[in-house]
Amino acid sequence: MPEKAKRLSGFGRFPWVETHLLRPERIREVPQALSRGPVIGRGLGRAYGDAAVAPGGRTVSSLRLNRFLSFDAERGIVEVEGGVRIDELIRVLLPRGYFPSVVPGTRQVTVAGALACDIHGKDHHRRGSFSRHVLDFELFLPSGDRITVTRERDEALFLATAGGMGLTGFISRLRLRLLPVESAWMRVDTERTKDFEEALERFHASDASYDYSVAWIDCLARGRALGRSVLLRGNFARRSDLDRRRATRPFEAPGGAPWRVPWTAPPGLLRPATVRAFNTAYYHAHPKHARDRLVGLDAFFFPLDRVADWNRLYGPRGFLQYQLVVPEPEGALALRRILERLAAAGAASFLAVLKRFGPAEPGALLSFPRPGYTLALDLPNRGEETFALLRSLDRIVLDAGGRVYLAKDARLDPLTFRRMYPEYERWLAIRRRVDPEGRLASALSRRLEIP
Ligand SMILES: Cc1cc2nc3c(=O)[nH]c(=O)nc-3n(C[C@H](O)[C@H](O)[C@H](O)COP(=O)(O)OP(=O)(O)OC[C@H]3O[C@@H](n4cnc5c(N)ncnc54)[C@H](O)[C@@H]3O)c2cc1C
């Protein structure tokens, strides 16, 4: 199989890492690709940091392993290869009345990547994370062994792979339970809150009425407006909710081709003043309170996909995404401290995302979600200034008993990682069982000193 020398990064375009990219065409070629380390699986490279690249080693792309294998329309179960994208699942299955049970903020991720990061969506409080809807999956180990992993047969390996960042094997096939839906439309309620305490209050008061809930939060607002937010919450519309015209074609909702950022922006394009103006405009563009608007699912779930390659706007040094979760109720104070620090630093972040997680997956090891508040924000990479700021946020998160999300991370240190993920040693014992030589390795695993 040909290997191509490449410099690869994650979605944040930081860091760039030298590697050799392999693209198996058939599942039977995977063992050969894994035969020499360091080696790691890669999907669409939408993890923000350095998780999906093997430094100086082999990065094995799943993108040509993208076949649909079976579909049980009665039970809503689909079996696909690991390189199938959420985008393809939606295109193929929505007209048949099904939607993926958990989707991230972009359609452009693979199902294997989704399991390796155990991704969450706006419905985490209702439906948990991605792995909850995985019935079983096939894993190639560095030894060449090919195993079908179910909760019943090997629960430990199932749990270690969900959120295990590709470090337990190469995921080649998955069986997923889908969500039955009656249309491609959402019934959405919008609320503007004056500050972030009010946003948290609204989550507590009424998240139970919505399957999907999220807030866009203005991280640059200060003083009494600290953390002012726009809450967007909704449910899939039933066919009976649609007018006659829409009800005749319930699975057609406006999409439209994305606008593409044609080049990497010059350094400094996203100055705090620009971002502040954008955030203010976004906040005021929403009504104080609007009920029951009918919105196409792309506009609701994937607004960022409207601008393809928007990550280039951050310029040649790229950017860092920081996503944290802190437990309730103490976490509210930690969030306040974080927002104050960001606002004081004038650290430009386009509207950040705030959400309330539901319970964690039972027995979860490295899977990120824990009950509490999660905040995700983007910061342009300004070198040490940005790293120092993020280290100070790490301390606040740790003190509150929280953690940061590895799928977004490019700079956490080994000790902080271990303190944030107390199940790490148990996870490591399972990894040692399936990869005793530590052949599966990424820039992230090296940085975190995972043996
Ligand atoms: C705009 C945007 C919005 C996002 N929103 C969310 C969100 O709402 N919630 C959320 O949880 N995440 C979110 N993410 C993160 C994203 O969902 C995850 O990082 C996802 O894993 C990316 O999938 P991918 O196919 O690009 O995987 P990659 O980025 O290529 O890889 C991610 C990880 O999966 C591993 N992996 C990939 N393929 C395989 C394989 N075949 N076998 C074993 N391991 C493999 C890699 O080694 C790596 O550790 C978002 C990302 C972007 C860019």
Short mmCIF file of C-alpha atoms and ligand atoms in Angstrom, two decimals:
data_model
loop_
_atom_site.label_atom_id
_atom_site.label_comp_id
_atom_site.label_asym_id
_atom_site.label_seq_id
_atom_site.Cartn_x
_atom_site.Cartn_y
_atom_site.Cartn_z
CA MET A 1 0.00 0.00 0.00
CA PRO A 2 1.49 3.39 -0.95
CA GLU A 3 2.55 5.72 1.86
CA LYS A 4 2.71 9.45 1.29
CA ALA A 5 4.90 11.76 3.39
CA LYS A 6 2.65 14.57 4.65
CA ARG A 7 2.39 17.38 7.16
CA LEU A 8 -0.95 17.09 8.87
CA SER A 9 -2.78 19.03 11.53
CA GLY A 10 -6.19 18.87 13.14
CA PHE A 11 -8.98 21.34 12.47
CA GLY A 12 -7.28 24.04 14.58
CA ARG A 13 -4.31 24.05 12.14
CA PHE A 14 -2.00 23.75 15.12
CA PRO A 15 0.30 21.86 15.51
CA TRP A 16 1.51 20.57 12.13
CA VAL A 17 3.14 17.16 12.32
CA GLU A 18 5.23 15.16 9.81
CA THR A 19 3.76 11.73 9.13
CA HIS A 20 3.15 9.12 6.43
CA LEU A 21 -0.43 8.90 5.25
CA LEU A 22 -1.86 5.52 4.22
CA ARG A 23 -5.28 5.11 2.64
CA PRO A 24 -6.44 1.50 2.67
CA GLU A 25 -9.10 0.86 0.01
CA ARG A 26 -10.38 -2.35 1.56
CA ILE A 27 -10.76 -3.52 5.11
CA ARG A 28 -8.48 -6.47 4.42
CA GLU A 29 -5.60 -4.01 3.89
CA VAL A 30 -5.87 -2.59 7.41
CA PRO A 31 -3.64 -5.17 9.21
CA GLN A 32 -0.76 -4.37 6.87
CA ALA A 33 -1.20 -0.65 7.56
CA LEU A 34 -1.05 -1.31 11.31
CA SER A 35 1.97 -3.62 11.09
CA ARG A 36 4.50 -0.93 12.00
CA GLY A 37 4.24 1.80 14.62
CA PRO A 38 3.80 4.48 15.63
CA VAL A 39 0.44 4.23 13.91
CA ILE A 40 -2.97 5.86 14.43
CA GLY A 41 -6.35 6.00 12.69
CA ARG A 42 -7.64 9.20 11.12
CA GLY A 43 -11.03 10.20 9.78
CA LEU A 44 -11.78 13.71 8.54
CA GLY A 45 -9.26 15.41 10.83
CA ARG A 46 -12.00 17.38 12.61
CA ALA A 47 -10.52 16.82 16.05
CA TYR A 48 -8.99 20.24 16.68
CA GLY A 49 -5.57 19.31 18.00
CA ASP A 50 -3.03 16.55 17.49
CA ALA A 51 -5.10 13.40 18.11
CA ALA A 52 -5.30 12.06 14.56
CA VAL A 53 -1.70 12.07 13.42
CA ALA A 54 1.20 9.72 14.21
CA PRO A 55 4.41 11.76 14.47
CA GLY A 56 7.07 10.27 12.19
CA GLY A 57 4.88 7.20 11.81
CA ARG A 58 1.82 5.99 9.93
CA THR A 59 -1.48 7.82 9.92
CA VAL A 60 -4.12 5.47 8.54
CA SER A 61 -7.04 7.18 6.85
CA SER A 62 -10.45 5.53 6.99
CA LEU A 63 -11.91 7.72 4.26
CA ARG A 64 -11.97 5.04 1.56
CA LEU A 65 -13.56 2.56 3.95
CA ASN A 66 -16.92 4.20 3.53
CA ARG A 67 -19.40 1.55 2.48
CA PHE A 68 -22.91 1.06 3.75
CA LEU A 69 -23.18 -2.62 4.68
CA SER A 70 -26.76 -3.13 5.83
CA PHE A 71 -29.86 -1.25 6.94
CA ASP A 72 -32.71 -2.61 9.01
CA ALA A 73 -35.55 -0.18 8.29
CA GLU A 74 -37.84 -1.85 10.80
CA ARG A 75 -35.54 -1.47 13.77
CA GLY A 76 -33.59 1.60 12.62
CA ILE A 77 -30.18 -0.05 12.68
CA VAL A 78 -27.47 0.66 10.14
CA GLU A 79 -24.14 -1.08 9.66
CA VAL A 80 -21.39 0.96 8.01
CA GLU A 81 -17.65 1.05 7.57
CA GLY A 82 -15.75 3.39 9.87
CA GLY A 83 -15.02 6.03 7.23
CA VAL A 84 -18.68 6.80 6.55
CA ARG A 85 -19.42 10.43 7.40
CA ILE A 86 -22.28 11.70 9.50
CA ASP A 87 -23.06 13.75 6.38
CA GLU A 88 -23.53 10.56 4.34
CA LEU A 89 -25.63 8.94 7.05
CA ILE A 90 -27.98 11.92 6.97
CA ARG A 91 -28.17 12.03 3.16
CA VAL A 92 -28.97 8.33 2.89
CA LEU A 93 -31.12 7.79 5.96
CA LEU A 94 -33.10 10.98 6.47
CA PRO A 95 -35.33 10.35 3.42
CA ARG A 96 -36.04 6.97 5.04
CA GLY A 97 -37.12 8.62 8.28
CA TYR A 98 -33.97 8.23 10.38
CA PHE A 99 -31.35 10.59 11.80
CA PRO A 100 -28.12 9.78 13.71
CA SER A 101 -28.92 9.64 17.43
CA VAL A 102 -25.99 11.96 18.25
CA VAL A 103 -24.47 14.54 15.90
CA PRO A 104 -21.71 17.08 16.57
CA GLY A 105 -21.69 20.69 15.34
CA THR A 106 -20.56 19.64 11.87
CA ARG A 107 -21.71 16.98 9.41
CA GLN A 108 -18.08 16.40 8.43
CA VAL A 109 -16.93 13.73 10.87
CA THR A 110 -16.61 9.98 10.37
CA VAL A 111 -18.47 7.48 12.49
CA ALA A 112 -15.19 5.87 13.62
CA GLY A 113 -13.87 9.29 14.69
CA ALA A 114 -17.17 9.89 16.47
CA LEU A 115 -16.77 6.70 18.50
CA ALA A 116 -13.04 7.25 19.16
CA CYS A 117 -13.91 10.66 20.69
CA ASP A 118 -17.29 9.47 22.03
CA ILE A 119 -18.76 12.69 20.74
CA HIS A 120 -21.76 14.46 22.24
CA GLY A 121 -24.45 16.58 20.67
CA LYS A 122 -27.04 19.12 21.71
CA ASP A 123 -29.11 16.18 22.98
CA HIS A 124 -26.58 14.90 25.52
CA HIS A 125 -28.95 15.60 28.41
CA ARG A 126 -31.44 13.27 26.70
CA ARG A 127 -29.51 10.68 24.75
CA GLY A 128 -26.00 10.59 26.20
CA SER A 129 -23.00 10.36 23.94
CA PHE A 130 -22.32 8.57 20.66
CA SER A 131 -21.25 5.22 22.14
CA ARG A 132 -24.65 4.75 23.78
CA HIS A 133 -26.10 4.18 20.31
CA VAL A 134 -23.35 1.86 19.07
CA LEU A 135 -24.51 -1.76 19.21
CA ASP A 136 -21.15 -3.22 18.29
CA PHE A 137 -18.05 -2.42 16.28
CA GLU A 138 -15.12 -4.14 14.66
CA LEU A 139 -11.63 -3.34 15.85
CA PHE A 140 -8.27 -4.20 14.29
CA LEU A 141 -5.50 -4.56 16.84
CA PRO A 142 -1.83 -3.91 16.03
CA SER A 143 -1.32 -7.70 16.21
CA GLY A 144 -3.51 -7.97 13.11
CA ASP A 145 -6.35 -9.55 15.09
CA ARG A 146 -9.80 -8.49 13.97
CA ILE A 147 -12.43 -8.58 16.69
CA THR A 148 -16.07 -7.70 17.03
CA VAL A 149 -16.53 -5.75 20.24
CA THR A 150 -19.85 -5.80 22.05
CA ARG A 151 -20.70 -4.68 25.55
CA GLU A 152 -21.68 -8.25 26.39
CA ARG A 153 -18.51 -9.92 25.13
CA ASP A 154 -15.85 -7.40 26.18
CA GLU A 155 -17.30 -4.47 28.04
CA ALA A 156 -13.87 -3.22 29.14
CA LEU A 157 -12.64 -2.89 25.55
CA PHE A 158 -15.92 -1.31 24.47
CA LEU A 159 -15.58 1.35 27.16
CA ALA A 160 -11.87 1.88 26.54
CA THR A 161 -12.46 2.47 22.83
CA ALA A 162 -15.32 4.95 23.34
CA GLY A 163 -13.34 8.14 23.87
CA GLY A 164 -10.05 6.19 23.68
CA MET A 165 -8.79 8.50 20.88
CA GLY A 166 -7.87 5.65 18.54
CA LEU A 167 -5.37 4.21 21.02
CA THR A 168 -7.03 0.80 21.41
CA GLY A 169 -7.22 -0.16 17.73
CA PHE A 170 -8.49 0.79 14.30
CA ILE A 171 -12.30 0.90 14.11
CA SER A 172 -13.36 -0.50 10.76
CA ARG A 173 -17.10 -1.16 11.07
CA LEU A 174 -19.93 -0.09 13.37
CA ARG A 175 -23.58 -0.94 13.92
CA LEU A 176 -25.57 2.11 15.00
CA ARG A 177 -29.03 2.58 16.41
CA LEU A 178 -30.75 5.49 14.67
CA LEU A 179 -33.37 7.97 15.74
CA PRO A 180 -36.73 7.82 13.95
CA VAL A 181 -37.81 11.29 12.77
CA GLU A 182 -40.77 12.56 10.79
CA SER A 183 -39.21 15.56 9.06
CA ALA A 184 -36.07 17.57 8.34
CA TRP A 185 -37.49 20.50 10.31
CA MET A 186 -37.01 21.61 13.89
CA ARG A 187 -39.43 23.48 16.13
CA VAL A 188 -37.15 25.94 17.85
CA ASP A 189 -37.52 28.33 20.78
CA THR A 190 -35.01 31.16 21.05
CA GLU A 191 -34.29 33.19 24.17
CA ARG A 192 -31.76 35.90 24.82
CA THR A 193 -30.45 35.99 28.37
CA LYS A 194 -28.92 39.06 29.95
CA ASP A 195 -26.05 37.16 31.54
CA PHE A 196 -24.80 33.66 31.97
CA GLU A 197 -26.49 32.97 35.31
CA GLU A 198 -29.81 33.51 33.57
CA ALA A 199 -28.74 31.06 30.84
CA LEU A 200 -27.97 28.39 33.47
CA GLU A 201 -31.28 29.10 35.16
CA ARG A 202 -33.12 28.60 31.88
CA PHE A 203 -31.32 25.28 31.29
CA HIS A 204 -32.41 24.08 34.72
CA ALA A 205 -35.94 25.37 34.42
CA SER A 206 -36.84 23.96 31.03
CA ASP A 207 -34.22 21.74 29.33
CA ALA A 208 -36.50 18.81 30.11
CA SER A 209 -38.98 20.08 27.49
CA TYR A 210 -36.40 19.95 24.70
CA ASP A 211 -34.50 17.12 23.06
CA TYR A 212 -31.87 19.59 21.86
CA SER A 213 -30.51 22.49 23.84
CA VAL A 214 -27.54 24.80 23.45
CA ALA A 215 -26.54 28.40 24.15
CA TRP A 216 -24.22 30.66 22.19
CA ILE A 217 -22.41 32.75 24.73
CA ASP A 218 -20.63 36.06 24.24
CA CYS A 219 -17.25 35.59 25.94
CA LEU A 220 -16.21 39.19 25.39
CA ALA A 221 -19.14 40.82 27.18
CA ARG A 222 -18.12 42.19 30.56
CA GLY A 223 -19.61 43.50 33.77
CA ARG A 224 -23.33 42.97 34.15
CA ALA A 225 -23.55 41.46 30.67
CA LEU A 226 -20.91 38.82 31.47
CA GLY A 227 -21.81 35.64 29.63
CA ARG A 228 -24.93 36.98 27.93
CA SER A 229 -26.28 34.23 25.73
CA VAL A 230 -28.69 33.19 23.05
CA LEU A 231 -30.42 29.92 23.91
CA LEU A 232 -31.54 27.77 21.01
CA ARG A 233 -33.63 24.80 22.01
CA GLY A 234 -35.90 22.58 20.02
CA ASN A 235 -37.35 19.28 18.96
CA PHE A 236 -37.80 17.58 15.61
CA ALA A 237 -41.05 18.69 13.99
CA ARG A 238 -43.60 15.99 13.40
CA ARG A 239 -45.19 15.76 10.01
CA SER A 240 -48.43 17.07 11.48
CA ASP A 241 -46.57 20.24 12.56
CA LEU A 242 -45.84 21.15 8.93
CA ASP A 243 -48.05 23.09 6.56
CA ARG A 244 -49.47 21.28 3.53
CA ARG A 245 -46.65 22.30 1.20
CA ARG A 246 -43.90 21.14 3.55
CA ALA A 247 -45.79 18.05 4.67
CA THR A 248 -45.78 16.68 1.12
CA ARG A 249 -41.96 16.68 1.20
CA PRO A 250 -41.16 16.50 4.92
CA PHE A 251 -37.53 15.49 4.46
CA GLU A 252 -36.62 18.43 2.26
CA ALA A 253 -35.44 21.47 4.16
CA PRO A 254 -33.29 24.34 2.93
CA GLY A 255 -29.58 23.52 2.83
CA GLY A 256 -27.63 25.39 0.19
CA ALA A 257 -24.00 25.27 -0.83
CA PRO A 258 -21.57 26.55 1.78
CA TRP A 259 -19.56 29.71 1.30
CA ARG A 260 -15.85 28.83 1.22
CA VAL A 261 -13.00 30.78 2.83
CA PRO A 262 -10.64 30.88 -0.15
CA TRP A 263 -7.34 31.50 1.63
CA THR A 264 -5.68 31.47 5.00
CA ALA A 265 -6.38 34.86 6.52
CA PRO A 266 -3.51 37.23 7.29
CA PRO A 267 -2.35 37.27 10.91
CA GLY A 268 -4.44 39.48 13.17
CA LEU A 269 -7.60 39.47 11.06
CA LEU A 270 -9.63 38.41 14.06
CA ARG A 271 -8.83 41.29 16.37
CA PRO A 272 -10.80 41.52 19.61
CA ALA A 273 -12.67 44.55 18.23
CA THR A 274 -13.83 42.59 15.17
CA VAL A 275 -14.95 39.64 17.25
CA ARG A 276 -16.65 41.90 19.81
CA ALA A 277 -18.61 43.58 17.01
CA PHE A 278 -19.59 40.20 15.56
CA ASN A 279 -20.71 38.84 18.94
CA THR A 280 -22.74 41.95 19.70
CA ALA A 281 -24.42 41.82 16.29
CA TYR A 282 -25.19 38.12 16.72
CA TYR A 283 -26.67 38.66 20.17
CA HIS A 284 -28.94 41.47 19.03
CA ALA A 285 -29.90 39.70 15.81
CA HIS A 286 -31.94 37.28 17.92
CA PRO A 287 -35.31 38.15 19.36
CA LYS A 288 -35.53 38.35 23.13
CA HIS A 289 -37.97 35.52 23.04
CA ALA A 290 -39.33 33.62 20.02
CA ARG A 291 -41.38 30.47 20.27
CA ASP A 292 -41.91 27.61 17.92
CA ARG A 293 -40.09 28.79 14.83
CA LEU A 294 -39.72 26.17 12.12
CA VAL A 295 -36.03 25.87 11.22
CA GLY A 296 -34.32 23.50 8.78
CA LEU A 297 -32.11 20.97 10.53
CA ASP A 298 -28.90 22.22 8.90
CA ALA A 299 -29.42 25.72 10.24
CA PHE A 300 -30.13 24.30 13.69
CA PHE A 301 -27.45 21.62 14.00
CA PHE A 302 -24.69 22.71 11.66
CA PRO A 303 -24.59 26.50 11.28
CA LEU A 304 -20.78 26.44 11.07
CA ASP A 305 -20.91 24.23 7.98
CA ARG A 306 -22.35 27.20 6.08
CA VAL A 307 -18.82 28.57 5.87
CA ALA A 308 -16.47 25.88 4.57
CA ASP A 309 -12.86 26.06 5.80
CA TRP A 310 -13.72 28.75 8.35
CA ASN A 311 -10.74 27.55 10.38
CA ARG A 312 -8.54 29.45 7.91
CA LEU A 313 -9.89 32.72 9.25
CA TYR A 314 -7.57 32.36 12.22
CA GLY A 315 -4.50 32.88 10.07
CA PRO A 316 -1.27 30.94 9.64
CA ARG A 317 -0.71 30.17 13.33
CA GLY A 318 -4.07 28.48 13.67
CA PHE A 319 -6.23 28.46 16.77
CA LEU A 320 -6.96 26.45 19.87
CA GLN A 321 -10.30 25.24 20.94
CA TYR A 322 -10.82 24.78 24.66
CA GLN A 323 -13.78 22.73 25.86
CA LEU A 324 -14.30 22.07 29.53
CA VAL A 325 -16.92 20.48 31.71
CA VAL A 326 -17.42 21.35 35.37
CA PRO A 327 -19.85 19.63 37.74
CA GLU A 328 -22.91 21.38 39.14
CA PRO A 329 -23.59 23.33 41.22
CA GLU A 330 -20.06 24.54 42.09
CA GLY A 331 -19.20 24.63 38.40
CA ALA A 332 -21.25 27.79 37.94
CA LEU A 333 -18.70 29.72 39.97
CA ALA A 334 -15.83 28.23 37.98
CA LEU A 335 -17.55 29.28 34.75
CA ARG A 336 -17.93 32.80 36.05
CA ARG A 337 -14.22 32.95 36.88
CA ILE A 338 -13.33 31.61 33.43
CA LEU A 339 -15.55 34.13 31.66
CA GLU A 340 -14.10 36.97 33.74
CA ARG A 341 -10.60 35.88 32.89
CA LEU A 342 -11.36 35.63 29.16
CA ALA A 343 -13.12 38.98 29.06
CA ALA A 344 -10.30 40.65 31.00
CA ALA A 345 -7.70 39.13 28.66
CA GLY A 346 -9.74 40.36 25.66
CA ALA A 347 -9.11 36.86 24.36
CA ALA A 348 -11.08 36.95 21.15
CA SER A 349 -13.46 34.05 20.83
CA PHE A 350 -16.33 34.03 18.43
CA LEU A 351 -19.49 33.11 20.23
CA ALA A 352 -18.66 30.21 22.45
CA VAL A 353 -20.99 27.30 23.12
CA LEU A 354 -22.51 26.55 26.51
CA LYS A 355 -24.50 23.45 27.33
CA ARG A 356 -25.66 21.35 30.24
CA PHE A 357 -24.63 17.69 30.04
CA GLY A 358 -26.74 14.84 31.36
CA PRO A 359 -25.33 11.75 33.09
CA ALA A 360 -22.06 10.19 31.89
CA GLU A 361 -22.06 6.80 30.17
CA PRO A 362 -22.02 4.08 32.83
CA GLY A 363 -18.44 2.85 33.34
CA ALA A 364 -16.99 5.57 31.08
CA LEU A 365 -13.18 5.77 31.11
CA LEU A 366 -11.76 8.52 28.87
CA SER A 367 -15.15 9.52 27.47
CA PHE A 368 -15.38 13.27 28.12
CA PRO A 369 -18.97 14.08 29.15
CA ARG A 370 -19.78 14.27 32.85
CA PRO A 371 -22.91 15.79 34.34
CA GLY A 372 -22.48 19.54 34.54
CA TYR A 373 -21.85 22.59 32.42
CA THR A 374 -19.71 22.45 29.33
CA LEU A 375 -18.21 25.47 27.60
CA ALA A 376 -16.34 25.40 24.27
CA LEU A 377 -14.45 28.38 22.94
CA ASP A 378 -11.93 29.20 20.23
CA LEU A 379 -8.81 31.26 20.78
CA PRO A 380 -6.42 32.42 18.08
CA ASN A 381 -2.98 30.98 18.70
CA ARG A 382 -0.84 33.84 20.00
CA GLY A 383 1.85 31.54 21.32
CA GLU A 384 2.86 31.68 24.97
CA GLU A 385 0.25 34.33 25.80
CA THR A 386 -2.52 31.91 24.76
CA PHE A 387 -0.91 28.89 26.42
CA ALA A 388 -0.48 30.75 29.71
CA LEU A 389 -4.13 31.81 29.63
CA LEU A 390 -5.25 28.23 28.99
CA ARG A 391 -3.04 26.89 31.79
CA SER A 392 -4.73 29.31 34.14
CA LEU A 393 -8.12 28.04 32.94
CA ASP A 394 -6.93 24.44 33.52
CA ARG A 395 -6.34 25.29 37.17
CA ILE A 396 -9.85 26.68 37.58
CA VAL A 397 -11.32 23.62 35.86
CA LEU A 398 -9.28 21.21 38.00
CA ASP A 399 -10.17 23.00 41.24
CA ALA A 400 -13.83 22.64 40.30
CA GLY A 401 -13.40 18.90 39.66
CA GLY A 402 -13.73 19.29 35.89
CA ARG A 403 -11.82 18.28 32.78
CA VAL A 404 -11.08 19.36 29.23
CA TYR A 405 -12.03 17.47 26.07
CA LEU A 406 -9.17 15.62 24.35
CA ALA A 407 -10.85 15.89 20.93
CA LYS A 408 -10.34 19.64 21.14
CA ASP A 409 -6.99 19.66 22.86
CA ALA A 410 -3.51 20.49 21.53
CA ARG A 411 -1.61 21.54 24.65
CA LEU A 412 -2.66 19.84 27.89
CA ASP A 413 0.26 18.52 29.98
CA PRO A 414 0.58 14.90 31.18
CA LEU A 415 0.05 15.59 34.88
CA THR A 416 -3.01 17.78 34.44
CA PHE A 417 -4.45 15.19 32.07
CA ARG A 418 -4.07 12.43 34.68
CA ARG A 419 -5.69 14.57 37.35
CA MET A 420 -8.60 15.42 35.08
CA TYR A 421 -9.13 11.81 34.03
CA PRO A 422 -8.98 9.72 37.23
CA GLU A 423 -9.99 6.57 35.29
CA TYR A 424 -6.82 6.84 33.21
CA GLU A 425 -4.97 3.96 34.93
CA ARG A 426 -7.89 1.59 34.42
CA TRP A 427 -8.07 2.63 30.78
CA LEU A 428 -4.31 2.14 30.39
CA ALA A 429 -4.52 -1.42 31.71
CA ILE A 430 -7.00 -2.26 28.92
CA ARG A 431 -4.88 -0.54 26.30
CA ARG A 432 -1.86 -2.58 27.46
CA ARG A 433 -3.85 -5.76 26.95
CA VAL A 434 -4.63 -4.95 23.30
CA ASP A 435 -1.46 -3.05 22.40
CA PRO A 436 1.31 -4.28 24.72
CA GLU A 437 4.07 -2.62 22.68
CA GLY A 438 2.29 0.74 22.55
CA ARG A 439 2.39 0.74 18.76
CA LEU A 440 -0.77 2.83 18.49
CA ALA A 441 0.42 6.36 19.12
CA SER A 442 -0.49 9.88 18.10
CA ALA A 443 1.06 13.28 18.67
CA LEU A 444 -1.54 13.65 21.44
CA SER A 445 -0.61 10.37 23.15
CA ARG A 446 3.10 11.28 22.96
CA ARG A 447 2.46 14.72 24.41
CA LEU A 448 0.40 13.22 27.24
CA GLU A 449 3.14 10.60 27.79
CA ILE A 450 0.76 7.70 27.33
CA PRO A 451 3.02 4.64 27.06
C1 LIG B 1 -16.99 22.56 13.59
C2 LIG B 1 -16.82 21.41 14.56
C3 LIG B 1 -17.81 21.16 15.48
C4 LIG B 1 -17.67 20.10 16.38
N1 LIG B 1 -18.67 19.88 17.28
C5 LIG B 1 -18.55 18.88 18.17
C6 LIG B 1 -19.59 18.60 19.10
O1 LIG B 1 -20.63 19.27 19.12
N2 LIG B 1 -19.42 17.56 19.95
C7 LIG B 1 -18.29 16.79 19.93
O2 LIG B 1 -18.21 15.86 20.73
N3 LIG B 1 -17.30 17.02 19.07
C8 LIG B 1 -17.40 18.05 18.19
N4 LIG B 1 -16.39 18.27 17.29
C9 LIG B 1 -15.23 17.38 17.30
C10 LIG B 1 -15.43 16.19 16.37
O3 LIG B 1 -16.76 15.73 16.43
C11 LIG B 1 -14.56 15.03 16.79
O4 LIG B 1 -13.23 15.41 16.91
C12 LIG B 1 -14.66 13.85 15.80
O5 LIG B 1 -13.99 12.77 16.35
C13 LIG B 1 -14.03 14.17 14.47
O6 LIG B 1 -14.19 13.07 13.61
P1 LIG B 1 -13.13 12.81 12.46
O7 LIG B 1 -13.65 11.76 11.56
O8 LIG B 1 -12.73 14.09 11.83
O9 LIG B 1 -11.94 12.22 13.32
P2 LIG B 1 -10.40 12.68 13.36
O10 LIG B 1 -10.32 14.08 13.77
O11 LIG B 1 -9.73 12.31 12.11
O12 LIG B 1 -9.89 11.75 14.55
C14 LIG B 1 -10.34 11.99 15.86
C15 LIG B 1 -9.88 10.85 16.77
O13 LIG B 1 -10.48 9.64 16.32
C16 LIG B 1 -9.48 8.67 16.04
N5 LIG B 1 -9.92 7.90 14.87
C17 LIG B 1 -10.35 8.38 13.69
N6 LIG B 1 -10.65 7.35 12.86
C18 LIG B 1 -10.40 6.22 13.55
C19 LIG B 1 -10.52 4.82 13.25
N7 LIG B 1 -10.97 4.38 12.07
N8 LIG B 1 -10.21 3.94 14.21
C20 LIG B 1 -9.77 4.35 15.43
N9 LIG B 1 -9.62 5.65 15.76
C21 LIG B 1 -9.94 6.56 14.83
C22 LIG B 1 -8.22 9.46 15.76
O14 LIG B 1 -7.07 8.69 16.03
C23 LIG B 1 -8.37 10.62 16.73
O15 LIG B 1 -7.93 10.25 17.99
C24 LIG B 1 -16.50 19.30 16.36
C25 LIG B 1 -15.50 19.55 15.43
C26 LIG B 1 -15.65 20.60 14.53
C27 LIG B 1 -14.56 20.87 13.53
#
